[in-house]
């Protein structure tokens, strides 16, 4: 079995045979507010603080200062980690959907397929440079959904997704890519990127009788015996905690 990388998330390691497969790409899928950014950041921060593994975050959603102050609420001091040469923040918000709206009237470069591919290639190049700069072992890209706004055509989107995930696998770091799912539910369409990655984790909020429960499922993790039960998780000021023995839907 491949070497495992501790996830930093209480309860998750035991669901995936001790951690994520080293050097592989894990997709974290969830609705808005499900905790994707927190889970991914916890993986990075615990990696830095407990396992001596440097980290890079590629953020398409939010800028650095806002991110640092949000993460401080969990006691995760990314600013200090950056100052110590253990963390780098790659601001890719210019590629996100908001940026697209601004660019609309701008040039051909950003609207042509070639132009969009070049931007993704450039992003990978920038990321590779940052990984080398601090010898990073952990990477997060948050979120793929923001990038895919560029590729409305399904075939363009699939190609871009394949290229990006392949490129991330080649970088050699253990990587979480987050993405959004519009329609949450127990039955859902499989996203194309799920076939390309080595692991898939799904985070969702279930509503029942006026109460809500956060639930997580490891849908796949290559090279590992996994617990694929839908299990509850919580978010509090320490971050995310998963309760793997409290199955929501139990085998009889
Ligand atoms: N201290 C806390 N205690 C309880 N819940 C919290 C705390 N801090 C954040 N949350 C919850 O965490 C969620 C936000 O987490 P996060 O930003 O990781 O979600 P996300 O999936 O990345 O969302 P988005 O799609 O908006 O990027 C919200 O539902 C918020 O209520
Ligand atoms: Mg987020």
XYZ file of C-alpha atoms and ligand atoms in Angstrom:
284
model
C 0.000 0.000 0.000
C 1.199 3.544 -0.707
C 2.610 5.720 2.057
C -0.099 7.595 3.962
C -0.146 11.298 4.804
C -1.992 12.247 8.011
C -4.962 14.419 7.070
C -4.864 16.641 10.159
C -8.612 16.168 10.526
C -9.702 14.353 13.675
C -11.459 11.115 12.716
C -10.576 11.179 9.019
C -7.304 9.209 9.105
C -8.984 6.122 10.468
C -11.496 6.211 7.614
C -8.761 6.113 4.965
C -6.220 3.640 6.366
C -4.133 6.244 8.131
C -4.228 9.155 5.715
C -4.240 10.296 2.103
C -2.014 8.437 -0.370
C 1.228 10.430 -0.614
C 1.685 12.550 -3.728
C -1.861 12.003 -4.944
C -4.784 14.294 -5.717
C -7.908 14.218 -3.542
C -11.114 15.940 -4.592
C -13.271 17.463 -1.841
C -16.792 18.125 -3.073
C -19.360 20.109 -1.143
C -22.052 22.739 -1.202
C -21.566 26.364 -0.143
C -20.622 26.626 3.520
C -20.045 22.890 3.904
C -16.514 23.467 5.213
C -14.358 22.712 2.158
C -11.991 25.621 2.752
C -11.682 24.815 6.447
C -10.976 21.121 5.858
C -8.384 21.875 3.191
C -6.731 24.553 5.350
C -6.654 22.240 8.351
C -4.822 19.672 6.187
C -2.264 22.337 5.283
C -1.842 23.855 8.722
C -1.514 20.566 10.634
C 0.925 19.430 7.978
C 3.087 22.457 8.680
C 2.744 22.507 12.460
C 2.697 18.781 13.285
C 4.434 16.982 10.450
C 7.024 19.452 9.192
C 5.487 19.446 5.715
C 5.528 22.821 3.994
C 2.440 23.893 2.075
C 1.110 26.024 -0.763
C -2.468 27.260 -1.156
C -3.787 28.269 -4.560
C -6.775 30.449 -3.779
C -9.293 31.322 -6.451
C -11.943 32.469 -4.007
C -10.375 34.918 -1.618
C -7.367 37.185 -1.264
C -4.523 36.638 1.185
C -5.391 39.080 3.963
C -8.984 37.967 4.175
C -7.903 34.328 4.177
C -5.312 34.858 6.920
C -7.798 36.598 9.179
C -10.469 33.907 8.618
C -7.989 31.155 9.469
C -6.794 32.977 12.587
C -10.235 32.259 14.041
C -9.186 28.609 14.240
C -5.807 29.504 15.704
C -4.058 28.758 12.413
C -1.434 31.448 11.903
C -0.629 31.190 8.192
C 0.981 34.615 8.251
C 3.595 33.380 10.694
C 4.056 30.163 8.716
C 4.676 32.289 5.626
C 7.232 34.420 7.492
C 9.003 31.220 8.559
C 9.217 30.016 4.959
C 6.812 27.136 5.551
C 3.814 28.389 3.605
C 3.080 30.267 0.397
C -0.203 31.771 -0.750
C -0.755 31.844 -4.503
C -3.427 34.408 -5.245
C -5.322 33.233 -8.330
C -8.470 35.257 -7.742
C -7.877 36.975 -11.069
C -8.909 33.684 -12.690
C -12.169 33.407 -10.775
C -15.672 34.120 -11.900
C -15.720 37.672 -10.579
C -12.610 38.446 -12.583
C -14.276 37.049 -15.675
C -17.110 39.506 -15.436
C -14.601 42.335 -15.270
C -12.702 40.954 -18.226
C -15.759 40.494 -20.394
C -15.162 43.621 -22.369
C -11.459 43.058 -22.354
C -9.412 41.190 -24.794
C -9.548 38.107 -26.908
C -6.713 36.565 -24.898
C -9.020 35.702 -22.035
C -11.993 34.582 -24.104
C -10.314 32.305 -26.643
C -9.796 28.656 -25.712
C -6.078 29.040 -26.325
C -6.004 32.053 -24.019
C -7.814 30.185 -21.269
C -5.511 27.192 -21.588
C -2.511 29.466 -21.369
C -3.868 30.913 -18.146
C -4.222 27.453 -16.638
C -0.723 26.526 -17.842
C 0.607 29.707 -16.266
C -1.142 28.874 -13.007
C 0.548 25.457 -12.932
C 3.906 27.065 -13.692
C 3.475 29.565 -10.865
C 2.444 26.769 -8.523
C 5.420 24.636 -9.481
C 7.762 27.541 -8.755
C 6.202 28.071 -5.326
C 6.378 24.365 -4.483
C 10.067 24.330 -5.342
C 10.740 27.539 -3.469
C 9.831 26.004 -0.096
C 9.975 22.300 -0.991
C 6.248 22.003 -0.294
C 4.761 18.565 0.351
C 1.118 19.649 0.607
C -0.945 21.680 -1.838
C -4.541 22.904 -1.917
C -6.406 24.376 -4.872
C -9.563 26.134 -3.628
C -11.717 25.999 -5.702
C -11.862 24.334 -9.076
C -15.442 25.549 -9.503
C -14.217 29.147 -9.704
C -11.839 28.220 -12.486
C -14.364 26.242 -14.472
C -16.531 29.263 -14.949
C -14.154 30.033 -17.798
C -14.974 26.875 -19.639
C -18.668 26.876 -20.371
C -18.348 24.343 -23.143
C -18.474 20.841 -21.570
C -15.725 19.440 -23.777
C -13.402 22.374 -23.148
C -14.132 22.004 -19.477
C -13.372 18.302 -19.423
C -10.080 18.791 -21.232
C -9.073 21.638 -18.939
C -9.992 19.556 -15.874
C -8.000 16.566 -17.090
C -4.982 18.709 -17.880
C -5.102 20.453 -14.539
C -5.484 17.298 -12.460
C -2.743 15.540 -14.431
C -0.453 18.504 -13.953
C -1.203 18.563 -10.214
C -0.434 14.828 -9.929
C 2.892 15.411 -11.671
C 3.928 18.071 -9.134
C 4.433 15.328 -6.550
C 2.787 16.996 -3.540
C -0.212 15.533 -1.744
C -2.986 17.748 -3.056
C -6.565 18.608 -2.153
C -8.695 20.168 -4.870
C -12.051 21.507 -3.707
C -15.071 21.836 -5.901
C -18.694 22.786 -5.553
C -21.731 20.731 -6.106
C -24.862 22.663 -6.892
C -27.286 19.890 -6.303
C -26.638 18.129 -3.064
C -28.348 14.911 -2.284
C -27.789 11.258 -1.954
C -28.333 10.733 -5.640
C -26.245 12.960 -7.775
C -24.432 13.054 -11.061
C -20.832 11.961 -10.964
C -18.507 14.827 -11.829
C -16.038 14.107 -14.586
C -13.078 15.088 -12.469
C -13.933 12.304 -10.020
C -12.612 9.731 -12.463
C -9.278 11.490 -12.687
C -8.413 11.896 -9.034
C -7.158 9.347 -6.535
C -9.669 10.104 -3.834
C -13.078 11.723 -3.474
C -14.600 13.128 -0.288
C -18.092 14.504 -0.231
C -19.342 17.011 2.365
C -22.990 17.871 2.718
C -25.724 19.172 4.955
C -28.719 16.928 5.499
C -32.091 18.299 6.548
C -34.500 16.154 8.465
C -37.460 17.148 10.595
C -36.264 20.723 10.935
C -32.829 19.635 12.115
C -29.657 19.782 10.076
C -26.731 17.397 10.230
C -23.402 17.792 8.521
C -22.356 14.533 6.893
C -19.217 13.383 5.126
C -18.519 10.394 2.929
C -15.267 9.052 1.548
C -16.481 7.956 -1.854
C -13.184 6.631 -3.065
C -9.557 6.457 -2.005
C -7.254 4.433 -4.214
C -4.962 1.940 -2.584
C -6.744 1.939 0.730
C -9.402 0.050 2.560
C -11.852 2.839 3.255
C -14.847 3.378 5.457
C -17.434 4.565 2.934
C -20.204 5.129 5.477
C -21.906 8.492 5.530
C -20.726 9.854 8.884
C -21.409 13.064 10.820
C -18.910 15.898 11.211
C -18.874 19.159 13.090
C -17.274 22.556 12.590
C -16.235 24.548 15.641
C -13.472 26.942 16.604
C -10.914 24.125 16.375
C -11.915 23.299 12.815
C -13.472 20.102 11.539
C -13.977 16.881 13.456
C -15.375 13.682 11.975
C -17.158 10.933 13.894
C -16.435 7.753 11.926
C -18.157 5.338 14.261
C -21.429 7.250 14.219
C -22.795 6.059 10.902
C -25.916 7.887 9.756
C -27.033 4.977 7.631
C -25.955 1.801 9.283
C -25.751 -1.689 7.922
C -28.232 -3.777 9.813
N -16.282 28.659 14.816
C -17.217 28.059 14.076
N -18.154 27.307 14.660
C -19.106 26.683 13.943
N -19.208 26.768 12.609
C -18.307 27.494 11.972
C -17.251 28.180 12.662
N -16.516 28.829 11.743
C -17.052 28.555 10.542
N -18.137 27.771 10.675
C -18.985 27.259 9.589
O -18.146 26.843 8.546
C -18.793 27.029 7.301
C -17.855 27.729 6.345
O -16.770 26.878 6.091
P -15.964 27.015 4.745
O -15.663 28.419 4.440
O -14.840 26.059 4.842
O -17.031 26.463 3.724
P -16.875 26.282 2.165
O -17.425 24.944 1.851
O -15.472 26.559 1.775
O -17.854 27.392 1.625
P -17.808 28.246 0.270
O -18.491 27.409 -0.740
O -18.584 29.440 0.629
O -16.378 28.513 -0.059
C -20.034 27.845 7.554
O -21.124 26.963 7.436
C -19.857 28.317 8.983
O -21.088 28.349 9.638
Mg -14.578 27.965 0.527
